[in-house]
mmCIF file of C-alpha atoms and ligand atoms in Angstrom:
data_model
loop_
_atom_site.group_PDB
_atom_site.id
_atom_site.type_symbol
_atom_site.label_atom_id
_atom_site.label_comp_id
_atom_site.label_asym_id
_atom_site.label_seq_id
_atom_site.Cartn_x
_atom_site.Cartn_y
_atom_site.Cartn_z
ATOM 1 C CA UNK P 997 92.143 110.250 88.175
ATOM 2 C CA UNK P 998 93.562 110.380 91.684
ATOM 3 C CA UNK P 999 90.678 110.572 94.121
ATOM 4 C CA UNK P 1000 92.405 110.342 97.463
ATOM 5 C CA UNK P 1001 95.935 111.284 98.472
ATOM 6 C CA UNK P 1002 97.221 110.629 101.974
ATOM 7 C CA UNK P 1003 100.610 112.237 102.471
ATOM 8 C CA UNK P 1004 102.894 111.759 105.480
ATOM 9 C CA UNK P 1005 99.875 111.351 107.747
ATOM 10 C CA UNK P 1006 100.421 111.247 111.500
ATOM 11 C CA UNK P 1007 97.545 110.520 113.882
ATOM 12 C CA UNK P 1008 98.277 110.503 117.600
ATOM 13 C CA UNK P 1009 95.872 109.261 120.239
ATOM 14 C CA UNK P 1010 96.277 111.222 123.454
ATOM 15 C CA UNK P 1011 95.085 110.072 126.846
ATOM 16 C CA UNK P 1012 95.828 112.285 129.865
ATOM 17 C CA UNK P 1013 98.672 110.926 131.977
ATOM 18 C CA UNK P 1014 99.827 108.451 129.348
ATOM 19 C CA UNK P 1015 102.299 108.702 126.487
ATOM 20 C CA UNK P 1016 100.789 109.661 123.114
ATOM 21 C CA UNK P 1017 100.287 106.713 120.801
ATOM 22 C CA UNK P 1018 101.188 107.292 117.163
ATOM 23 C CA UNK P 1019 98.601 105.017 115.584
ATOM 24 C CA UNK P 1020 99.571 106.384 112.171
ATOM 25 C CA UNK P 1021 103.193 107.457 112.016
ATOM 26 C CA UNK P 1022 103.820 109.088 108.639
ATOM 27 C CA UNK P 1023 101.793 107.061 106.152
ATOM 28 C CA UNK P 1024 101.094 107.795 102.491
ATOM 29 C CA UNK P 1025 98.856 106.226 99.878
ATOM 30 C CA UNK P 1026 96.658 107.108 96.913
ATOM 31 C CA UNK P 1027 93.397 105.739 95.552
ATOM 32 C CA UNK P 1028 92.151 106.556 92.038
ATOM 33 C CA UNK P 1029 88.608 106.462 90.689
ATOM 34 C CA UNK P 1030 87.664 102.939 89.698
ATOM 35 C CA UNK P 1031 90.662 101.514 91.536
ATOM 36 C CA UNK P 1032 90.679 98.983 94.357
ATOM 37 C CA UNK P 1033 93.484 99.389 96.880
ATOM 38 C CA UNK P 1034 93.960 96.715 99.516
ATOM 39 C CA UNK P 1035 95.380 97.983 102.806
ATOM 40 C CA UNK P 1036 96.772 95.029 104.727
ATOM 41 C CA UNK P 1037 98.599 94.427 107.989
ATOM 42 C CA UNK P 1038 98.145 92.831 111.395
ATOM 43 C CA UNK P 1039 95.484 94.175 113.719
ATOM 44 C CA UNK P 1040 96.596 97.234 115.658
ATOM 45 C CA UNK P 1041 98.888 98.528 112.889
ATOM 46 C CA UNK P 1042 96.815 101.678 112.291
ATOM 47 C CA UNK P 1043 94.680 100.670 109.307
ATOM 48 C CA UNK P 1044 91.369 101.653 110.897
ATOM 49 C CA UNK P 1045 92.765 104.893 112.284
ATOM 50 C CA UNK P 1046 94.012 105.849 108.828
ATOM 51 C CA UNK P 1047 90.538 105.141 107.407
ATOM 52 C CA UNK P 1048 88.861 107.181 110.141
ATOM 53 C CA UNK P 1049 91.176 110.110 109.443
ATOM 54 C CA UNK P 1050 90.312 109.908 105.729
ATOM 55 C CA UNK P 1051 86.622 110.229 106.682
ATOM 56 C CA UNK P 1052 87.340 113.164 108.981
ATOM 57 C CA UNK P 1053 86.310 111.148 112.039
ATOM 58 C CA UNK P 1054 89.661 111.637 113.789
ATOM 59 C CA UNK P 1055 91.902 114.676 113.330
ATOM 60 C CA UNK P 1056 95.284 114.370 111.661
ATOM 61 C CA UNK P 1057 98.126 115.392 113.973
ATOM 62 C CA UNK P 1058 100.170 116.338 110.900
ATOM 63 C CA UNK P 1059 100.364 115.563 107.213
ATOM 64 C CA UNK P 1060 97.771 116.008 104.483
ATOM 65 C CA UNK P 1061 94.676 114.232 103.251
ATOM 66 C CA UNK P 1062 93.298 115.397 99.912
ATOM 67 C CA UNK P 1063 90.019 114.065 98.559
ATOM 68 C CA UNK P 1064 88.633 115.146 95.181
ATOM 69 C CA UNK P 1065 91.107 118.008 95.103
ATOM 70 C CA UNK P 1066 90.291 119.500 98.495
ATOM 71 C CA UNK P 1067 91.618 118.985 102.030
ATOM 72 C CA UNK P 1068 89.777 116.660 104.425
ATOM 73 C CA UNK P 1069 89.126 118.411 107.704
ATOM 74 C CA UNK P 1070 87.912 116.845 110.949
ATOM 75 C CA UNK P 1071 84.152 116.778 111.128
ATOM 76 C CA UNK P 1072 83.769 117.353 114.833
ATOM 77 C CA UNK P 1073 80.483 116.151 116.232
ATOM 78 C CA UNK P 1074 78.416 116.694 113.102
ATOM 79 C CA UNK P 1075 79.294 113.262 111.837
ATOM 80 C CA UNK P 1076 76.230 112.846 109.687
ATOM 81 C CA UNK P 1077 77.861 115.213 107.217
ATOM 82 C CA UNK P 1078 80.457 112.561 106.541
ATOM 83 C CA UNK P 1079 78.333 111.269 103.685
ATOM 84 C CA UNK P 1080 78.356 114.665 102.017
ATOM 85 C CA UNK P 1081 82.091 114.264 101.585
ATOM 86 C CA UNK P 1082 81.416 111.529 99.059
ATOM 87 C CA UNK P 1083 82.975 108.872 101.259
ATOM 88 C CA UNK P 1084 81.058 105.931 102.671
ATOM 89 C CA UNK P 1085 82.401 103.334 105.042
ATOM 90 C CA UNK P 1086 81.376 99.717 105.557
ATOM 91 C CA UNK P 1087 82.443 98.352 108.925
ATOM 92 C CA UNK P 1088 83.314 94.921 110.270
ATOM 93 C CA UNK P 1089 80.104 94.655 112.262
ATOM 94 C CA UNK P 1090 77.077 95.740 110.224
ATOM 95 C CA UNK P 1091 75.297 96.449 113.505
ATOM 96 C CA UNK P 1092 77.551 99.440 114.019
ATOM 97 C CA UNK P 1093 76.190 101.048 110.861
ATOM 98 C CA UNK P 1094 72.658 99.595 110.646
ATOM 99 C CA UNK P 1095 69.987 100.668 113.088
ATOM 100 C CA UNK P 1096 68.463 97.446 114.544
ATOM 101 C CA UNK P 1097 65.080 99.101 115.106
ATOM 102 C CA UNK P 1098 64.500 100.444 111.610
ATOM 103 C CA UNK P 1099 63.378 98.635 108.478
ATOM 104 C CA UNK P 1100 66.225 98.134 106.053
ATOM 105 C CA UNK P 1101 64.332 99.812 103.204
ATOM 106 C CA UNK P 1102 64.103 103.026 105.230
ATOM 107 C CA UNK P 1103 67.803 102.901 106.008
ATOM 108 C CA UNK P 1104 68.707 102.450 102.360
ATOM 109 C CA UNK P 1105 66.323 105.304 101.513
ATOM 110 C CA UNK P 1106 68.394 107.554 103.813
ATOM 111 C CA UNK P 1107 71.372 106.999 101.528
ATOM 112 C CA UNK P 1108 69.313 107.742 98.430
ATOM 113 C CA UNK P 1109 68.162 110.996 100.040
ATOM 114 C CA UNK P 1110 71.779 112.022 100.669
ATOM 115 C CA UNK P 1111 72.490 111.593 96.959
ATOM 116 C CA UNK P 1112 69.244 113.340 95.971
ATOM 117 C CA UNK P 1113 68.383 110.206 94.005
ATOM 118 C CA UNK P 1114 64.624 110.062 93.383
ATOM 119 C CA UNK P 1115 64.590 107.384 90.686
ATOM 120 C CA UNK P 1116 66.417 104.485 92.348
ATOM 121 C CA UNK P 1117 64.444 102.537 94.965
ATOM 122 C CA UNK P 1118 65.678 100.541 97.974
ATOM 123 C CA UNK P 1119 64.463 97.414 96.140
ATOM 124 C CA UNK P 1120 66.759 98.252 93.217
ATOM 125 C CA UNK P 1121 69.720 98.415 95.582
ATOM 126 C CA UNK P 1122 68.785 95.172 97.337
ATOM 127 C CA UNK P 1123 68.801 93.539 93.935
ATOM 128 C CA UNK P 1124 72.206 94.993 93.124
ATOM 129 C CA UNK P 1125 73.709 93.442 96.263
ATOM 130 C CA UNK P 1126 72.131 90.075 95.538
ATOM 131 C CA UNK P 1127 69.154 90.151 97.925
ATOM 132 C CA UNK P 1128 65.537 89.630 96.886
ATOM 133 C CA UNK P 1129 63.324 92.608 96.175
ATOM 134 C CA UNK P 1130 60.554 92.688 98.744
ATOM 135 C CA UNK P 1131 62.810 92.485 101.820
ATOM 136 C CA UNK P 1132 62.618 96.248 102.418
ATOM 137 C CA UNK P 1133 60.138 95.862 105.284
ATOM 138 C CA UNK P 1134 62.391 93.574 107.321
ATOM 139 C CA UNK P 1135 64.708 94.460 110.177
ATOM 140 C CA UNK P 1136 68.452 93.750 110.336
ATOM 141 C CA UNK P 1137 68.112 90.867 112.830
ATOM 142 C CA UNK P 1138 66.124 88.875 110.276
ATOM 143 C CA UNK P 1139 69.250 88.442 108.150
ATOM 144 C CA UNK P 1140 72.474 86.445 108.364
ATOM 145 C CA UNK P 1141 75.811 88.213 108.897
ATOM 146 C CA UNK P 1142 76.637 88.048 105.204
ATOM 147 C CA UNK P 1143 73.217 89.400 104.247
ATOM 148 C CA UNK P 1144 73.506 92.229 106.780
ATOM 149 C CA UNK P 1145 76.817 93.191 105.268
ATOM 150 C CA UNK P 1146 75.154 93.260 101.836
ATOM 151 C CA UNK P 1147 72.511 95.591 103.273
ATOM 152 C CA UNK P 1148 75.223 97.845 104.725
ATOM 153 C CA UNK P 1149 76.877 97.924 101.296
ATOM 154 C CA UNK P 1150 73.527 98.766 99.651
ATOM 155 C CA UNK P 1151 73.031 101.634 102.063
ATOM 156 C CA UNK P 1152 76.557 102.935 101.453
ATOM 157 C CA UNK P 1153 76.138 102.713 97.677
ATOM 158 C CA UNK P 1154 72.787 104.492 97.812
ATOM 159 C CA UNK P 1155 74.644 107.678 98.751
ATOM 160 C CA UNK P 1156 76.669 107.430 95.500
ATOM 161 C CA UNK P 1157 80.072 107.709 97.161
ATOM 162 C CA UNK P 1158 83.128 108.563 95.072
ATOM 163 C CA UNK P 1159 85.128 106.528 97.579
ATOM 164 C CA UNK P 1160 83.987 103.428 99.398
ATOM 165 C CA UNK P 1161 86.023 102.251 102.376
ATOM 166 C CA UNK P 1162 85.630 98.776 103.799
ATOM 167 C CA UNK P 1163 87.199 98.443 107.246
ATOM 168 C CA UNK P 1164 87.570 94.688 107.727
ATOM 169 C CA UNK P 1165 84.138 94.276 106.091
ATOM 170 C CA UNK P 1166 84.466 90.516 105.750
ATOM 171 C CA UNK P 1167 86.329 89.449 108.882
ATOM 172 C CA UNK P 1168 83.157 88.724 110.877
ATOM 173 C CA UNK P 1169 81.654 86.617 108.087
ATOM 174 C CA UNK P 1170 81.681 82.882 107.426
ATOM 175 C CA UNK P 1171 84.458 81.773 105.112
ATOM 176 C CA UNK P 1172 81.865 80.977 102.433
ATOM 177 C CA UNK P 1173 80.525 84.552 102.490
ATOM 178 C CA UNK P 1174 83.885 86.335 102.645
ATOM 179 C CA UNK P 1175 85.019 86.086 99.034
ATOM 180 C CA UNK P 1176 81.483 86.709 97.770
ATOM 181 C CA UNK P 1177 81.038 89.934 99.744
ATOM 182 C CA UNK P 1178 84.539 91.139 98.870
ATOM 183 C CA UNK P 1179 84.010 90.458 95.173
ATOM 184 C CA UNK P 1180 80.635 92.192 95.296
ATOM 185 C CA UNK P 1181 82.216 95.307 96.818
ATOM 186 C CA UNK P 1182 84.782 95.360 94.060
ATOM 187 C CA UNK P 1183 82.199 94.921 91.291
ATOM 188 C CA UNK P 1184 79.900 97.598 92.647
ATOM 189 C CA UNK P 1185 82.664 100.129 93.271
ATOM 190 C CA UNK P 1186 84.362 99.650 89.908
ATOM 191 C CA UNK P 1187 81.102 99.620 87.912
ATOM 192 C CA UNK P 1188 80.048 102.917 89.495
ATOM 193 C CA UNK P 1189 83.471 104.496 88.923
ATOM 194 C CA UNK P 1190 84.141 104.805 92.655
ATOM 195 C CA UNK P 1191 87.449 104.036 94.327
ATOM 196 C CA UNK P 1192 87.566 101.284 96.944
ATOM 197 C CA UNK P 1193 89.949 101.195 99.883
ATOM 198 C CA UNK P 1194 89.589 97.667 101.189
ATOM 199 C CA UNK P 1195 91.115 97.082 104.620
ATOM 200 C CA UNK P 1196 91.798 93.534 105.668
ATOM 201 C CA UNK P 1197 94.286 91.313 107.386
ATOM 202 C CA UNK P 1198 93.334 88.573 104.934
ATOM 203 C CA UNK P 1199 95.773 88.731 102.047
ATOM 204 C CA UNK P 1200 94.217 85.824 100.213
ATOM 205 C CA UNK P 1201 91.003 87.820 99.687
ATOM 206 C CA UNK P 1202 92.802 91.104 98.979
ATOM 207 C CA UNK P 1203 94.748 89.299 96.277
ATOM 208 C CA UNK P 1204 91.495 88.459 94.498
ATOM 209 C CA UNK P 1205 89.986 91.938 94.471
ATOM 210 C CA UNK P 1206 92.723 94.584 94.774
ATOM 211 C CA UNK P 1207 94.521 96.295 91.885
ATOM 212 C CA UNK P 1208 97.189 97.550 94.248
ATOM 213 C CA UNK P 1209 98.302 96.571 97.739
ATOM 214 C CA UNK P 1210 99.625 98.783 100.532
ATOM 215 C CA UNK P 1211 101.213 96.918 103.432
ATOM 216 C CA UNK P 1212 101.075 98.671 106.791
ATOM 217 C CA UNK P 1213 103.230 97.960 109.837
ATOM 218 C CA UNK P 1214 103.145 99.923 113.091
ATOM 219 C CA UNK P 1215 101.644 103.048 111.566
ATOM 220 C CA UNK P 1216 103.703 103.104 108.341
ATOM 221 C CA UNK P 1217 103.196 101.857 104.812
ATOM 222 C CA UNK P 1218 106.178 99.590 104.297
ATOM 223 C CA UNK P 1219 105.469 98.371 100.748
ATOM 224 C CA UNK P 1220 103.126 99.285 97.913
ATOM 225 C CA UNK P 1221 102.742 97.925 94.419
ATOM 226 C CA UNK P 1222 100.439 96.284 91.895
ATOM 227 C CA UNK P 1223 98.869 93.246 93.557
ATOM 228 C CA UNK P 1224 100.253 90.713 91.090
ATOM 229 C CA UNK P 1225 103.788 92.084 91.477
ATOM 230 C CA UNK P 1226 103.715 92.180 95.261
ATOM 231 C CA UNK P 1227 102.255 88.698 95.328
ATOM 232 C CA UNK P 1228 104.828 87.252 92.931
ATOM 233 C CA UNK P 1229 107.783 89.163 94.336
ATOM 234 C CA UNK P 1230 107.277 90.578 97.841
ATOM 235 C CA UNK P 1231 110.297 92.716 98.710
ATOM 236 C CA UNK P 1232 109.873 93.974 102.272
ATOM 237 C CA UNK P 1233 110.694 91.255 104.838
ATOM 238 C CA UNK P 1234 107.399 92.012 106.590
ATOM 239 C CA UNK P 1235 105.440 91.494 103.362
ATOM 240 C CA UNK P 1236 107.263 88.216 102.849
ATOM 241 C CA UNK P 1237 106.340 87.144 106.354
ATOM 242 C CA UNK P 1238 102.696 88.152 105.876
ATOM 243 C CA UNK P 1239 102.482 86.186 102.637
ATOM 244 C CA UNK P 1240 104.082 83.221 104.341
ATOM 245 C CA UNK P 1241 101.463 83.497 107.062
ATOM 246 C CA UNK P 1242 98.571 82.811 104.705
ATOM 247 C CA UNK P 1243 96.940 79.517 105.652
ATOM 248 C CA UNK P 1244 97.687 76.766 103.185
ATOM 249 C CA UNK P 1245 94.735 75.398 101.193
ATOM 250 C CA UNK P 1246 94.901 72.181 103.196
ATOM 251 C CA UNK P 1247 94.505 74.124 106.452
ATOM 252 C CA UNK P 1248 98.031 73.255 107.555
ATOM 253 C CA UNK P 1249 99.142 76.905 107.537
ATOM 254 C CA UNK P 1250 101.087 78.491 110.375
ATOM 255 C CA UNK P 1251 102.960 81.661 111.157
ATOM 256 C CA UNK P 1252 106.448 81.338 109.731
ATOM 257 C CA UNK P 1253 109.334 81.565 112.143
ATOM 258 C CA UNK P 1254 110.344 84.996 110.887
ATOM 259 C CA UNK P 1255 107.079 86.547 112.052
ATOM 260 C CA UNK P 1256 107.699 85.386 115.599
ATOM 261 C CA UNK P 1257 107.065 87.895 118.345
ATOM 262 C CA UNK P 1258 104.239 90.316 118.932
ATOM 263 C CA UNK P 1259 103.679 93.688 117.321
ATOM 264 C CA UNK P 1260 105.612 96.158 119.534
ATOM 265 C CA UNK P 1261 103.742 98.732 121.630
ATOM 266 C CA UNK P 1262 102.834 101.648 119.302
ATOM 267 C CA UNK P 1263 103.354 103.990 122.288
ATOM 268 C CA UNK P 1264 106.999 102.949 122.351
ATOM 269 C CA UNK P 1265 107.979 101.840 118.834
ATOM 270 C CA UNK P 1266 111.479 100.510 118.153
ATOM 271 C CA UNK P 1267 113.997 103.046 116.823
ATOM 272 C CA UNK P 1268 115.374 102.758 113.314
ATOM 273 C CA UNK P 1269 113.327 100.393 111.205
ATOM 274 C CA UNK P 1270 110.199 99.578 113.210
ATOM 275 C CA UNK P 1271 110.308 95.986 112.026
ATOM 276 C CA UNK P 1272 113.891 95.315 113.097
ATOM 277 C CA UNK P 1273 113.159 93.348 116.317
ATOM 278 C CA UNK P 1274 111.181 90.824 114.257
ATOM 279 C CA UNK P 1275 113.190 90.969 111.041
ATOM 280 C CA UNK P 1276 115.269 87.871 110.227
ATOM 281 C CA UNK P 1277 117.713 89.865 108.090
ATOM 282 C CA UNK P 1278 118.161 93.029 110.203
ATOM 283 C CA UNK P 1279 121.488 94.849 109.839
ATOM 284 C CA UNK P 1280 123.212 97.477 111.999
ATOM 285 C CA UNK P 1281 121.870 100.345 109.910
ATOM 286 C CA UNK P 1282 118.333 99.060 110.535
ATOM 287 C CA UNK P 1283 118.636 99.688 114.259
ATOM 288 C CA UNK P 1284 120.153 103.156 113.763
ATOM 289 C CA UNK P 1285 118.159 104.815 110.974
ATOM 290 C CA UNK P 1286 114.607 104.655 109.739
ATOM 291 C CA UNK P 1287 114.329 103.610 106.067
ATOM 292 C CA UNK P 1288 111.784 106.174 104.824
ATOM 293 C CA UNK P 1289 111.710 104.947 101.244
ATOM 294 C CA UNK P 1290 108.961 104.217 98.740
ATOM 295 C CA UNK P 1291 107.729 101.896 97.419
ATOM 296 C CA UNK P 1292 109.644 99.629 99.820
ATOM 297 C CA UNK P 1293 110.656 101.064 103.200
ATOM 298 C CA UNK P 1294 113.630 98.788 103.820
ATOM 299 C CA UNK P 1295 117.398 99.313 103.791
ATOM 300 C CA UNK P 1296 117.714 96.303 101.502
ATOM 301 C CA UNK P 1297 115.755 98.284 98.891
ATOM 302 C CA UNK P 1298 117.268 101.740 99.216
ATOM 303 C CA UNK P 1299 116.609 103.592 95.955
ATOM 304 C CA UNK P 1300 119.755 104.345 93.951
HETATM 305 FE FE1 SF4 T 2141 114.629 94.238 108.048
HETATM 306 FE FE2 SF4 T 2141 116.363 96.235 107.999
HETATM 307 FE FE3 SF4 T 2141 114.625 96.008 106.028
HETATM 308 FE FE4 SF4 T 2141 113.834 96.758 108.452
HETATM 309 S S1 SF4 T 2141 115.197 97.887 107.066
HETATM 310 S S2 SF4 T 2141 112.842 95.273 107.170
HETATM 311 S S3 SF4 T 2141 115.158 95.542 109.765
HETATM 312 S S4 SF4 T 2141 116.257 94.568 106.547
HETATM 313 MG MG1 MG T 2142 91.015 97.767 112.664
#
């Protein structure tokens, strides 16, 4: 069952006296119950802004977001109601979601209260995320980064979300903790029937846990598909470049030549295909017209 539909979403950031920045420039994706979707792309491409719009934390400039059959509207200042939407987010830095002065058991209990769950205990949730029962009385600073992220996941799960969003939830962790935390998020989301939108710039981890991949570049989704297919046969030149940019197992990885150059300024994106200044196979049409196709937004893959 489709849980979340994002359709032609535009989110502009406006600062007085400066040009509006289209952080999300007409993006679409879906997440179904029990499905893990990996949203990948370089930093600054709009992944976090898209996630924040899905949670109602930033208003959509245009387009539609539908969650569980109803529209998502901006929440204004009453952000605590976010959890009532059935969406929980896990952030890169657990300190942004955990209160350093409160015991972790009390913080997990907050989530249980949101769900009206009177049978599960914070200790049960600690166990589910692989931490010992009996740690409820401790404070966040008594844990490692990986453990804190497990606590943040426990707190998010306590609220019984239909959709869990991880916004770079593993990028601040040690390499040894990254795959473990990512795999845990997948297991917990899928076993509870929730959808998981997992945002990362690390394709090697997304490959392990995602059923489908959406590749984002400068505010647009440029390619989507089942993870195995995209991995075996990337079609958009940007996807190919991203896959080529994955560090080799021997640590000798490097950015391939075709991904040379920086991401252009989102306040002044290139005309035509947004990737054309960095694309090794750009054609004349690419500079003139935007390829607004799905599942691959590229003139080389124009649908018949
Ligand atoms: Fe490259 Fe053209 Fe495809 Fe854009 S549309 S990715 S410039 S080939
Ligand atoms: Mg981000």
